[in-house]
Coordinates of C-alpha atoms and ligand atoms in Angstrom, one line a residue:
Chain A
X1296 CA -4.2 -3.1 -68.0
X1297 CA -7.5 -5.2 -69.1
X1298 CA -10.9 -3.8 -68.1
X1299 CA -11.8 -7.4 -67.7
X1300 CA -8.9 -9.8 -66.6
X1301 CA -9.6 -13.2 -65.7
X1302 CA -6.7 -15.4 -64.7
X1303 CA -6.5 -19.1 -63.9
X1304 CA -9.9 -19.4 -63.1
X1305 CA -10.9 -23.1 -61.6
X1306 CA -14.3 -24.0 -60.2
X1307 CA -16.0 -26.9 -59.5
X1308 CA -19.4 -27.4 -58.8
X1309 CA -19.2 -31.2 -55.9
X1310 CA -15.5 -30.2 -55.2
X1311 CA -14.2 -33.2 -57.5
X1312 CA -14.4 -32.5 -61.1
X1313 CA -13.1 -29.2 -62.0
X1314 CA -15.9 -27.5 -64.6
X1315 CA -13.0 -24.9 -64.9
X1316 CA -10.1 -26.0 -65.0
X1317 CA -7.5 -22.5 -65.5
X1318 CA -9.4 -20.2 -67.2
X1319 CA -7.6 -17.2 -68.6
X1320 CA -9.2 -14.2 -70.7
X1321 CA -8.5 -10.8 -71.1
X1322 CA -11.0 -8.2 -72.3
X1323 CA -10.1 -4.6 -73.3
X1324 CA -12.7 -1.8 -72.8
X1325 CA -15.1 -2.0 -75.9
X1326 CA -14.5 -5.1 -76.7
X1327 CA -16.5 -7.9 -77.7
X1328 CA -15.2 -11.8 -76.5
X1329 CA -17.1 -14.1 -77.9
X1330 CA -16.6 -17.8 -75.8
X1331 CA -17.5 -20.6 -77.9
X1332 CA -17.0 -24.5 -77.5
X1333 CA -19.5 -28.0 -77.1
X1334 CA -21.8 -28.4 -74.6
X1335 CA -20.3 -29.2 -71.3
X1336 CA -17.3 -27.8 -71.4
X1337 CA -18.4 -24.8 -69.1
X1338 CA -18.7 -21.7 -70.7
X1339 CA -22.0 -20.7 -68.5
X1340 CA -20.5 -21.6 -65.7
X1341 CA -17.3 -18.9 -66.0
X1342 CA -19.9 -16.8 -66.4
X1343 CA -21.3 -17.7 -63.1
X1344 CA -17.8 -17.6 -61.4
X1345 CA -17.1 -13.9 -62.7
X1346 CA -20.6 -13.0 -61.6
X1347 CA -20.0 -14.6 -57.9
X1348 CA -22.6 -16.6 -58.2
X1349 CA -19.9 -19.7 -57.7
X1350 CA -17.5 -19.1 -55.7
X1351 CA -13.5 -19.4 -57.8
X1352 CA -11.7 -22.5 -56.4
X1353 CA -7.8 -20.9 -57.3
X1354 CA -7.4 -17.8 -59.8
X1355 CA -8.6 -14.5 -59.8
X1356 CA -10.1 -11.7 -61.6
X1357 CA -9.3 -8.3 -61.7
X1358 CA -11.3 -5.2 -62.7
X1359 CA -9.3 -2.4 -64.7
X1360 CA -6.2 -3.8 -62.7
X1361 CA -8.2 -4.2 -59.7
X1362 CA -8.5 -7.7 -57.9
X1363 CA -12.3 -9.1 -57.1
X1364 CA -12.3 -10.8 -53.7
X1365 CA -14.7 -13.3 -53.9
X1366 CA -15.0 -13.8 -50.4
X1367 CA -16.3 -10.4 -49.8
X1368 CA -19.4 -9.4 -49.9
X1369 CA -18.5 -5.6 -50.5
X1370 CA -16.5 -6.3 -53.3
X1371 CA -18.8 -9.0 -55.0
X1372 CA -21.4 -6.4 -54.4
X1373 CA -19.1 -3.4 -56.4
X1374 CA -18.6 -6.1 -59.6
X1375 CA -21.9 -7.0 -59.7
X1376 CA -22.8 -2.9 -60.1
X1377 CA -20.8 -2.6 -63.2
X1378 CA -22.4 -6.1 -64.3
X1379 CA -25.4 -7.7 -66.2
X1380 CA -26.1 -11.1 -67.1
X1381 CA -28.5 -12.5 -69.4
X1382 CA -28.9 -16.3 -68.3
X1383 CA -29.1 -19.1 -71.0
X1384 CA -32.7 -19.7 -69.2
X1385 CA -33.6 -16.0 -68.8
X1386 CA -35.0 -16.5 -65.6
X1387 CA -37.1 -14.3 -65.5
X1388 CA -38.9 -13.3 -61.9
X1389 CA -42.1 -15.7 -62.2
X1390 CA -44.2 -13.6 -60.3
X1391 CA -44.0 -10.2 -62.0
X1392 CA -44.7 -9.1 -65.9
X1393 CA -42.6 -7.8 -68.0
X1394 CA -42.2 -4.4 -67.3
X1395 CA -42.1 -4.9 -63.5
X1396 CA -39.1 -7.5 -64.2
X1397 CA -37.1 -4.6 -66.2
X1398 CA -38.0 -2.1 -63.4
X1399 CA -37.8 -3.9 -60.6
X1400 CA -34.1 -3.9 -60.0
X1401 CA -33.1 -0.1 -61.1
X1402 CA -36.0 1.3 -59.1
X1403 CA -36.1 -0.9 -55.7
X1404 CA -32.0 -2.4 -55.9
X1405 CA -30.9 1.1 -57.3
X1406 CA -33.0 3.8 -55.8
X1407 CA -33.4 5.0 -59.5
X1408 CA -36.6 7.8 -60.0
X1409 CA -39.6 5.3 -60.6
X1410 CA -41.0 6.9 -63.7
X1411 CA -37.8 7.5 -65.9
X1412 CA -37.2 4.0 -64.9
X1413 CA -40.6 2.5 -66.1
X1414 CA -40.2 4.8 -69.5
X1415 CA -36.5 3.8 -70.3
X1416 CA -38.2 0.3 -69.7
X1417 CA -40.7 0.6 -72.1
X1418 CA -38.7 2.2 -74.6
X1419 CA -36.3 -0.6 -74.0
X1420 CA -39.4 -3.3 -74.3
X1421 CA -40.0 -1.5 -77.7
X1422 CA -37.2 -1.7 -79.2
X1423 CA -36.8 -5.7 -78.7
X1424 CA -40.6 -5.7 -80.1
X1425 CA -42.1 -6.2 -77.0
X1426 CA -44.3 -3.4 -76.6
X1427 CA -47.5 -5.1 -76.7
X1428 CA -46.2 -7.1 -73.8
X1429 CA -45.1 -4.6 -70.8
X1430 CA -48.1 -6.5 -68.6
X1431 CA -47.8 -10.4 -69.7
X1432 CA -46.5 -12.3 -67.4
X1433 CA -43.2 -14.8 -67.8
X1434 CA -45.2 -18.2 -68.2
X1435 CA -47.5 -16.5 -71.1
X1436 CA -44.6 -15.8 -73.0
X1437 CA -42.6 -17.9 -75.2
X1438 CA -39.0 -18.4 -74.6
X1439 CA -38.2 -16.1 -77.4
X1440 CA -40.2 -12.9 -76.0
X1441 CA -39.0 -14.0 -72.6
X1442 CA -35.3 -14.1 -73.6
X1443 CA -36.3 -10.4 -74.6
X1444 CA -37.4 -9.4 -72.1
X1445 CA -33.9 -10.7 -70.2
X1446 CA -32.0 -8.4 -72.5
X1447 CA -34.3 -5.7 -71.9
X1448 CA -33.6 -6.1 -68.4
X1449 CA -30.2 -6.4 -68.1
X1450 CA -29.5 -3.1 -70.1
X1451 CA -31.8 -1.2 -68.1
X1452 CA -29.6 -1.9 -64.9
X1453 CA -27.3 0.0 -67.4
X1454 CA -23.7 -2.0 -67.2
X1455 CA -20.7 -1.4 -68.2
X1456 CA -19.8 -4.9 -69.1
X1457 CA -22.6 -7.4 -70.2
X1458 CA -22.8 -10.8 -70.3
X1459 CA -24.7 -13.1 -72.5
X1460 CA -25.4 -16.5 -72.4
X1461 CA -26.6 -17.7 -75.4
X1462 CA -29.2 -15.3 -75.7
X1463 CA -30.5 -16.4 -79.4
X1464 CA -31.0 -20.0 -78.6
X1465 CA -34.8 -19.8 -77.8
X1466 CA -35.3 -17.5 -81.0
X1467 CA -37.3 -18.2 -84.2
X1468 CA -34.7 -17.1 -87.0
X1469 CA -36.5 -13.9 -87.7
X1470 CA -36.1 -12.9 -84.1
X1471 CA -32.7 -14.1 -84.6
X1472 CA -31.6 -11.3 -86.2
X1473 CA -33.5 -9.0 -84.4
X1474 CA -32.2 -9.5 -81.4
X1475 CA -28.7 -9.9 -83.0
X1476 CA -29.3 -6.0 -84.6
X1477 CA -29.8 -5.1 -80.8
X1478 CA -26.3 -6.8 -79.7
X1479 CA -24.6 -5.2 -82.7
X1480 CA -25.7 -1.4 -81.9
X1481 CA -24.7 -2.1 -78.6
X1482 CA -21.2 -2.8 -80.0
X1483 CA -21.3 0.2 -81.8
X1484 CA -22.1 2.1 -78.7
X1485 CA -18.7 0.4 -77.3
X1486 CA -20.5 -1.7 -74.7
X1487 CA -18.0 -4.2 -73.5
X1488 CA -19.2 -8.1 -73.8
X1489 CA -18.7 -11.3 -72.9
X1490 CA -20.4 -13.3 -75.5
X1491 CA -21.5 -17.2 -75.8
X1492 CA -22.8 -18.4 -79.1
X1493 CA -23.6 -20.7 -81.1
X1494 CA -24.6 -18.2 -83.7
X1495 CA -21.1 -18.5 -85.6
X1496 CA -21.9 -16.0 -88.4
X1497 CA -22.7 -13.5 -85.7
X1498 CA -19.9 -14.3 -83.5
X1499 CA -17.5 -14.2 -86.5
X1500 CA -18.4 -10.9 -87.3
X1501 CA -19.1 -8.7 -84.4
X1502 CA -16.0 -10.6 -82.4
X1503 CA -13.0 -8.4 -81.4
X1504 CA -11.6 -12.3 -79.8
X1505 CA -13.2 -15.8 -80.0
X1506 CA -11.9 -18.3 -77.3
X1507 CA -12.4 -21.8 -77.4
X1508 CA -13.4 -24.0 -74.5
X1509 CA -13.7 -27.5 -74.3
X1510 CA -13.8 -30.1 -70.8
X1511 CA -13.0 -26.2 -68.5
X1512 CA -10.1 -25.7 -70.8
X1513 CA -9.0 -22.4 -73.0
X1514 CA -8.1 -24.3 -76.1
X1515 CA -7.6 -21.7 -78.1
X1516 CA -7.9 -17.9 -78.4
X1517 CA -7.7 -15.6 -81.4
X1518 CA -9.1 -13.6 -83.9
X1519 CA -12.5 -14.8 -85.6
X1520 CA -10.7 -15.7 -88.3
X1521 CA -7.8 -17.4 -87.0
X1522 CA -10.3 -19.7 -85.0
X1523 CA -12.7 -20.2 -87.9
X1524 CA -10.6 -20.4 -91.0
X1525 CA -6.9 -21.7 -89.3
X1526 CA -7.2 -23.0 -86.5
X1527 CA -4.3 -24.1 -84.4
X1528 CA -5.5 -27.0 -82.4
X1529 CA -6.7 -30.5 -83.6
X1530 CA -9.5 -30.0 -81.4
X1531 CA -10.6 -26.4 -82.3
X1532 CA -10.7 -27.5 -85.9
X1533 CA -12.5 -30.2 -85.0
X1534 CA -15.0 -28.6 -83.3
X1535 CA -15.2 -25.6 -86.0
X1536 CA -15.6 -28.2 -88.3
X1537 CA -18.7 -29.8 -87.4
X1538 CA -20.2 -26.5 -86.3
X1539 CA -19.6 -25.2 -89.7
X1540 CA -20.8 -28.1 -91.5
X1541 CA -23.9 -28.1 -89.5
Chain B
X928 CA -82.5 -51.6 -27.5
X929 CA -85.0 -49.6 -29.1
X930 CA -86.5 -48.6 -25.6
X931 CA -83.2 -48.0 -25.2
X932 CA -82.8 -44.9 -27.8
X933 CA -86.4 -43.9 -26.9
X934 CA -85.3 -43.2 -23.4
X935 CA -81.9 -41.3 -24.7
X936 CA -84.2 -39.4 -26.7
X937 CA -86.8 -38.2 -24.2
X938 CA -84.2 -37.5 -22.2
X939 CA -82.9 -35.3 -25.0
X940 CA -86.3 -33.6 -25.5
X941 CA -87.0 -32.9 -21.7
X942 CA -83.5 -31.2 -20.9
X943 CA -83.3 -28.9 -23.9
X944 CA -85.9 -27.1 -22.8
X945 CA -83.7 -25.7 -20.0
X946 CA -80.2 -26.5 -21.6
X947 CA -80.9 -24.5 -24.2
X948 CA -80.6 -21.0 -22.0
X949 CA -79.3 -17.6 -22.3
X950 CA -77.0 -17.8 -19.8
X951 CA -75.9 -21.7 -20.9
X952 CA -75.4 -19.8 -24.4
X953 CA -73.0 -17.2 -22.9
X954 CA -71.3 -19.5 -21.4
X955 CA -70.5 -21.7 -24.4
X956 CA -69.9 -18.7 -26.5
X957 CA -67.2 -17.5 -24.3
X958 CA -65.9 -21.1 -24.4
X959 CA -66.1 -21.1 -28.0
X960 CA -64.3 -17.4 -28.2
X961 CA -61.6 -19.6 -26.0
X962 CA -60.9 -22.5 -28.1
X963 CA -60.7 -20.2 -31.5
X964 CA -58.5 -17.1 -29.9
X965 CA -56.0 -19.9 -28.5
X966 CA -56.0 -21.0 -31.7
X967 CA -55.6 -18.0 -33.6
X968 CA -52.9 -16.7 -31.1
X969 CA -51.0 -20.0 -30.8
X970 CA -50.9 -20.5 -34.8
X971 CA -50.3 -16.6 -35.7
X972 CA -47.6 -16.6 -33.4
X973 CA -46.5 -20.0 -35.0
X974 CA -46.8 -18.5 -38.4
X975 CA -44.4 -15.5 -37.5
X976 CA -42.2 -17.8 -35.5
X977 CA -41.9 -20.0 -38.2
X978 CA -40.8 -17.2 -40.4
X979 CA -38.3 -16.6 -38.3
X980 CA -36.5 -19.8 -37.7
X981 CA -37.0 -20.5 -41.6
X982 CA -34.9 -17.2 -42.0
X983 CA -32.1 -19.0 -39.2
X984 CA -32.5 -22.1 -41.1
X985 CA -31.9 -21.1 -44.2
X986 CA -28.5 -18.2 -43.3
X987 CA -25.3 -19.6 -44.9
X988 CA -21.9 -19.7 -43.1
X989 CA -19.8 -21.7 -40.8
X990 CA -20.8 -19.3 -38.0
X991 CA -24.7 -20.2 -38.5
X992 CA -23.8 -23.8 -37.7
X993 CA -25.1 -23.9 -34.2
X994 CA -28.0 -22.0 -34.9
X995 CA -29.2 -23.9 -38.4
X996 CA -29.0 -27.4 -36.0
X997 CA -30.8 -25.9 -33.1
X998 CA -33.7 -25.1 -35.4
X999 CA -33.4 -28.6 -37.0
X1000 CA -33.3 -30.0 -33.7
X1001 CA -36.4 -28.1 -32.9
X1002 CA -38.7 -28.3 -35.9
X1003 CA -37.8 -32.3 -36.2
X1004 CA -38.4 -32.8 -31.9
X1005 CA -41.8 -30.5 -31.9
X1006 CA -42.9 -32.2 -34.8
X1007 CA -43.0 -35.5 -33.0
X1008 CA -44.6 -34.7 -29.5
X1009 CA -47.9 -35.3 -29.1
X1010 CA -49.9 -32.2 -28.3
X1011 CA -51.2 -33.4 -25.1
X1012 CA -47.4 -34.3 -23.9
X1013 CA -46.1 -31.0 -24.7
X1014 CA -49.3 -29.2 -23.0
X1015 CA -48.0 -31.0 -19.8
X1016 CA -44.4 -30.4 -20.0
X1017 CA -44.8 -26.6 -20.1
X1018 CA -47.3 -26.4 -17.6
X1019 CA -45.1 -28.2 -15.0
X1020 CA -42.5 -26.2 -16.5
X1021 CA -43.8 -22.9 -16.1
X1022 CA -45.0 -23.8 -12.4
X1023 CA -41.2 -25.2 -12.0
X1024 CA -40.1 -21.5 -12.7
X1025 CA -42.5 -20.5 -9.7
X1026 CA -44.1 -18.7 -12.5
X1027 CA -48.1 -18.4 -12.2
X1028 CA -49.4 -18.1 -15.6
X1029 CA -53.1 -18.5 -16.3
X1030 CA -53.9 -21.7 -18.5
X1031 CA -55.1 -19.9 -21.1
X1032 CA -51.5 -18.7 -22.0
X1033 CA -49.9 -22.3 -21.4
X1034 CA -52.4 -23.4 -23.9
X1035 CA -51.0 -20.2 -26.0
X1036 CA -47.2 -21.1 -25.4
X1037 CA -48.1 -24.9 -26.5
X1038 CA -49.5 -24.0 -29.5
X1039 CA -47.2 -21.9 -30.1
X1040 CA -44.5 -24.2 -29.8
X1041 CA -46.0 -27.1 -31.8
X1042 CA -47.2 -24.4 -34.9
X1043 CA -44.0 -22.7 -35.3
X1044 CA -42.2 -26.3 -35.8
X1045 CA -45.1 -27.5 -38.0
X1046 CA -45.8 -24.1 -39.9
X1047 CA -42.0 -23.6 -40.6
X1048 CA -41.6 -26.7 -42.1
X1049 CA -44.1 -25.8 -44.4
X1050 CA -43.0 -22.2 -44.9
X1051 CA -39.3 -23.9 -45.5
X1052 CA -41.3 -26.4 -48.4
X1053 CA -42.8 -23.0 -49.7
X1054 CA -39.3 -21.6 -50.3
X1055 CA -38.0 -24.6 -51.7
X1056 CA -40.6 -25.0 -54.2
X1057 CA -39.3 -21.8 -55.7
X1058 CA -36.3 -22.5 -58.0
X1059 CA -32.6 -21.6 -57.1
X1060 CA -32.3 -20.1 -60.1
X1061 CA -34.5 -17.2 -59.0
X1062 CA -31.7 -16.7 -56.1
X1063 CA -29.2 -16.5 -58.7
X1064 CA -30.8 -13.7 -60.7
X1065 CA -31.8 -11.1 -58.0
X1066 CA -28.4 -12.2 -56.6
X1067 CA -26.3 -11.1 -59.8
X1068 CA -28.9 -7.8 -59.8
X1069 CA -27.2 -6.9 -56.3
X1070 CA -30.4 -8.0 -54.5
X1071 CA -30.4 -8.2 -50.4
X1072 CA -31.2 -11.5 -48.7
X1073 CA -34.5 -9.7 -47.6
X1074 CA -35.1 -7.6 -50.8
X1075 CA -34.8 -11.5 -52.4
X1076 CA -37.5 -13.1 -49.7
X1077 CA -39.6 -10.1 -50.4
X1078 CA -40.2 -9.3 -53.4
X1079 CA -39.6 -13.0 -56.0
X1080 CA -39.7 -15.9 -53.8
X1081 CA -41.9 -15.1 -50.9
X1082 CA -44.6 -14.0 -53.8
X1083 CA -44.2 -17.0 -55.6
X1084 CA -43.9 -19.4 -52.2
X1085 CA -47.1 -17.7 -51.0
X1086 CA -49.2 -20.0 -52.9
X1087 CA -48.1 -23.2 -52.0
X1088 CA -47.6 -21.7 -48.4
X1089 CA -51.2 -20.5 -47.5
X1090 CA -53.2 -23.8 -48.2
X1091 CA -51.6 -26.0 -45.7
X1092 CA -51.0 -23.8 -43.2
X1093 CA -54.6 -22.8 -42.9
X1094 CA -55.5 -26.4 -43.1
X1095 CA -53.0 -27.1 -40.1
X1096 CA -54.7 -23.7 -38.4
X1097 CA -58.2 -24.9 -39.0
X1098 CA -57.2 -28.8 -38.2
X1099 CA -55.7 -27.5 -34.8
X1100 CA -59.2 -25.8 -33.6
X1101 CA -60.2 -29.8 -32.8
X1102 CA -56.8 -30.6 -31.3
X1103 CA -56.9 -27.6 -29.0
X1104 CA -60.1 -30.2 -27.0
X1105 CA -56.8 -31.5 -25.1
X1106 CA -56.5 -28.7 -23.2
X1107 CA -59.6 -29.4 -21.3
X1108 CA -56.7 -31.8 -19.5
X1109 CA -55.3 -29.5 -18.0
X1110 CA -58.8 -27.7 -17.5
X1111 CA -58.3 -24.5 -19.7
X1112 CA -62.4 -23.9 -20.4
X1113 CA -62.7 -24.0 -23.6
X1114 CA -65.6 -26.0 -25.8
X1115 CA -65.1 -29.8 -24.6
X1116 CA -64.3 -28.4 -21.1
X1117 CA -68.1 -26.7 -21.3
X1118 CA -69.2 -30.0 -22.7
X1119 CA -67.9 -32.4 -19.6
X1120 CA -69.3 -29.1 -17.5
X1121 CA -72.6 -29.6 -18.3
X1122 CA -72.3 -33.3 -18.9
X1123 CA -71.5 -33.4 -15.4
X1124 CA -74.1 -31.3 -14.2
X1125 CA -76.1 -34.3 -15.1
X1126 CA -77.1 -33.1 -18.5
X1127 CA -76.9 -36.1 -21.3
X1128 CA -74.2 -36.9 -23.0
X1129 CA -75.7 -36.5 -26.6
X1130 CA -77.3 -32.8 -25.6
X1131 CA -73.9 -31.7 -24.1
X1132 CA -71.4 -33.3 -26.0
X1133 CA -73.5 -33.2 -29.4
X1134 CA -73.9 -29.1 -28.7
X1135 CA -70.4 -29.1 -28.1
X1136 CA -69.6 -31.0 -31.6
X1137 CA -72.0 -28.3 -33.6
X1138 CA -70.2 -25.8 -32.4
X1139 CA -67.2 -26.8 -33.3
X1140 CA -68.6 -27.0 -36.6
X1141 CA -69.5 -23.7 -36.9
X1142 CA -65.9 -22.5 -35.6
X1143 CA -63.7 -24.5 -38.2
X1144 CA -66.2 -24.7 -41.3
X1145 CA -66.0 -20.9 -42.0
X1146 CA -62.3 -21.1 -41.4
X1147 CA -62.2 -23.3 -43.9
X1148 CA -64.1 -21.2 -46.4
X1149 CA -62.3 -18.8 -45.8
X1150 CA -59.0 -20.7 -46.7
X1151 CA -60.7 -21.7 -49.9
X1152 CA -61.2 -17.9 -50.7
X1153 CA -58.0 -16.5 -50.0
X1154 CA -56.2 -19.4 -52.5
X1155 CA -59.1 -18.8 -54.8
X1156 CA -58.1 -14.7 -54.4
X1157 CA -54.4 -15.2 -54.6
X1158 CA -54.5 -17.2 -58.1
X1159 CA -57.0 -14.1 -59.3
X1160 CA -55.1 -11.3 -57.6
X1161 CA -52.3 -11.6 -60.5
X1162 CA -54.5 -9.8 -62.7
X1163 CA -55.7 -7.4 -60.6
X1164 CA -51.7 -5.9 -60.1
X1165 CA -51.6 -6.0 -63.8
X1166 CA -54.7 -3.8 -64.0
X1167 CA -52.8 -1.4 -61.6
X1168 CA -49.9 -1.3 -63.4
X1169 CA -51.8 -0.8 -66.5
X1170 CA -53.3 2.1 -65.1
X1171 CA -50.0 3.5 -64.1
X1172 CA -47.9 2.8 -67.2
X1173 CA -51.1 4.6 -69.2
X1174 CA -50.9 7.4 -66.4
X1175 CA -47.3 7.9 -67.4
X1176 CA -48.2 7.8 -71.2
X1177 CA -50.3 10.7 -70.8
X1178 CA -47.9 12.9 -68.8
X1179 CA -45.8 12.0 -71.6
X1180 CA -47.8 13.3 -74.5
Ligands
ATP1227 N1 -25.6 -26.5 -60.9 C1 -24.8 -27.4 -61.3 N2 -24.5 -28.4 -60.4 C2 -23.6 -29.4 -60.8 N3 -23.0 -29.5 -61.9 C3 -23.3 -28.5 -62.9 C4 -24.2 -27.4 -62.6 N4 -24.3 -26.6 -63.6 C5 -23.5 -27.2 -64.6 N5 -22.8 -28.3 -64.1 C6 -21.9 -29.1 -64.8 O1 -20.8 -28.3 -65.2 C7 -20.4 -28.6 -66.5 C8 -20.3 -27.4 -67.3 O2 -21.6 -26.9 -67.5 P1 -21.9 -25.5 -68.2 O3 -23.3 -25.2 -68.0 O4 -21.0 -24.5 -67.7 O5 -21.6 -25.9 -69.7 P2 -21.9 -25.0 -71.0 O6 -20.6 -24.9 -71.7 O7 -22.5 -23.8 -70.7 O8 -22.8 -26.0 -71.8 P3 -24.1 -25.6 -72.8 O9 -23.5 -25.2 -74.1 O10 -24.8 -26.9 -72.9 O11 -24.8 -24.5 -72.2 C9 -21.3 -29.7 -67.1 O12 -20.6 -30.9 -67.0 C10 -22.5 -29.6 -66.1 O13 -23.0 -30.9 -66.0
MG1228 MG1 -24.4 -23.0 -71.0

């Protein structure tokens, strides 16, 4: 039994062209997926689908063994408890600063103690280096420090499985790596992820699996360095190739 | 000609003298109070109304059908009927019904019912100008419908909410003259009063058109201050928090 099984998965978003088109991926507890593949091909969107943000069109996904019925609210509401997502455009709430957007949901969503909220917030601030920030507000930050302040917010809802959606493509490369450290000590902690990156040094190394998408497709799954150094399929070596030229 | 304006001026100077009255101002203040409270009542009721059927028009689900096409129905009819119209149709209405409501509150209910299809539509404009993606986010953090409205996209709507609906509010203290139809006494039914008392036009109906200068221009101030005080009141929650987060810090050390 998977922690995180995902089976068939198809979604569209105008009921036509199918953005997933029978998406399958297991994840184990403590692992790390990493979903790569060329723009398009809808890796952001399977992340929306398993969040219940878009609703599956066939396929199903179970949660250690246990099926999520996406046509109830109860059960959306369950997944999304054990849950966080970093979008690919944070999205962070406009009308609040930093700190208030890391504290807003554990305090007024989870009924979590204020205080111990707002210093595990700061202390989480701190550690992506944005300590000097708690009180700035989305739109005087750049898209680095707001990406940041995402991450920051999606640990401090605590889950047990995080998603991230290319969470170092706004990042100078010196914040690259910063943020990157922050990823890999959560992996060390054993926090189960669901990873897409471009970042293919990073994804090769910290990657229990990489699967490779293309057009709503699995093209190919495997180890880091069966997709990066053998790959099977034309088009995963094609892909690889150009990515690792680049 | 100029004889003319000489006469409509004399005419002017001899009858202020005893327009110009305590009791004549009592009785145009109360007129005033009437024209801006059935404002006030018929748009704040409007404003909550149009909450409300925002809330209806925007519920998901097959079984909200009905109700999301009624309020369409509604906002897009009320919209188009002209004030006077609509003052008319309830006031037949209401006596229909056998019902014998004072004028003043079919003033209120027609206001009411013309603001809540014109204020909605702007509260709905509000919503929409904040991005889906907001949704999305408190949605994946478990957020309620309500806890969503509430606290990221009725903060954020707020501002491009509050200037037009006060310019409706304020614009609507003018329009609320048509009710003098139906003879509610309120300013311009003062100013045929007295006109038809035998006082001149310019003295009765130029009084009349002061006042309702002095009614609507400090409304209109006042709009200018609370979108002036919303854009500034972003720093003035960071300064709380500031003080709160600094509070903390010291109960830490
Ligand atoms: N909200 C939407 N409405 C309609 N179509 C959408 C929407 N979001 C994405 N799509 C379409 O779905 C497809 C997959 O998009 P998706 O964002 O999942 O790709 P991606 O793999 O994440 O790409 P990228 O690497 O550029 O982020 C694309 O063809 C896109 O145009
Ligand atoms: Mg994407």
């Amino acid at each position: 039994m998977h922690h995180l099984e995902v089976d068939g998965l198809t979604a569209t978003y105008d009921g036509k062209i199918l953005v997933l088109d029978g998406v399958s991926i297991q994840v184990g507890k403590g692992e790390i997926v990493s979903v790569i593949g060329p723009s398009g091909s809808g890796k952001s969107t399977l992340l929306r689908v398993i969040m219940g943000l878009l609703k599956p069109k066939a396929g199903h996904v179970k949660l250690d063994g246990d099926e999520v019925d996406y046509g109830n609210k109860k059960s959306v509401k369950a997944l999304r408890d054990r849950f966080s997502i970093v979008f690919q455009q944070f999205n962070l709430f406009q009308n609040m600063d930093a700190l208030r957007n890391v504290t807003i949901a554990p305090v007024k969503i989870r009924k979590r103690d204020a205080q111990k909220v707002e210093k595990e917030a700061i202390e989480l601030l701190g550690k992506v280096g944005l300590g000097d920030k708690l009180h700035s507000y989305p739109d005087e930050l750049s898209g680095g420090q707001q990406q940041r302040v995402a991450i920051a917010r999606a640990l401090a809802l605590r889950p047990e499985i995080l998603l991230l959606d290319e969470v170092t493509s706004a990042l100078d490369p010196e914040l690259v790596n910063e943020v990157l450290d922050a990823i890999r000590i959560l992996a060390k902690d054993g926090m189960t992820m669901m990873i897409v990156s471009h970042e293919m040094g990073f994804v090769r190394e910290i990657s229990t699996e990489v699967i490779m998408m293309d057009e709503g497709k699995v093209i190919e799954v495997g180890s880091a360095e069966q997709i990066f150094d053998n790959p099977q399929t034309s088009r995963c070596q094609d892909f690889v190739g150009k990515i690792l030229r680049h | 000609m100029y004889e003319g304006f000489l006469d409509i001026f004399d005419v002017f100077l001899e009858q202020s003298a005893e327009f110009y009255v305590w009791d004549n101002a009592v009785y145009l203040f109360r007129a005033m109070m009437t024209t801006l409270t059935m404002t006030i009542i018929g748009c704040g009721l409007g404003f909550i109304f149009g909450m409300i059927v925002v809330y209806f028009r925007r519920t998901p689900g097959l079984m909200f059908w009905p109700v999301r096409m009624t309020v369409i129905f509604y906002v897009e009819t009320f919209r188009r009927v002209p004030f006077l119209v609509l003052l008319f149709l309830v006031m037949f209405t209401v006596k229909g019904f056998g019902l014998d409501f004072s004028l003043f509150t079919i003033a209120c209910i027609s206001i009411v019912i013309i603001s809540t299809a014109f204020i909605g539509e702007i509260i709905r404009a509000g919503l929409d100008s904040v991005h889906q993606t907001q949704w999305d986010t408190a949605d994946a953090m478990n957020f309620s419908r309500l806890q969503t409205l509430r606290h990221v996209i009725l903060p954020q709507a707020w501002k491009v909410v509050l200037p037009p609906a006060f310019a409706f509010f304020v614009m609507f203290i003018k329009d609320t003259a048509l009710t003098s139809q139906v003879g509610v006494l309120e300013l311009t039914q003062a100013g045929k009063y007295y006109n038809n008392l035998g006082y001149s036009a310019i003295l009765s109906f130029g009084t009349v058109l002061v006042l309702y200068f002095i009614l609507s221009y400090p409304m209109t101030r006042l709009g200018w201050w609370m979108e002036a005080r919303l854009h500034t009141r972003r720093r003035d929650e960071r300064a709380e928090f500031e003080v709160g987060a600094t509070a903390y810090e010291l109960r830490g050390t």
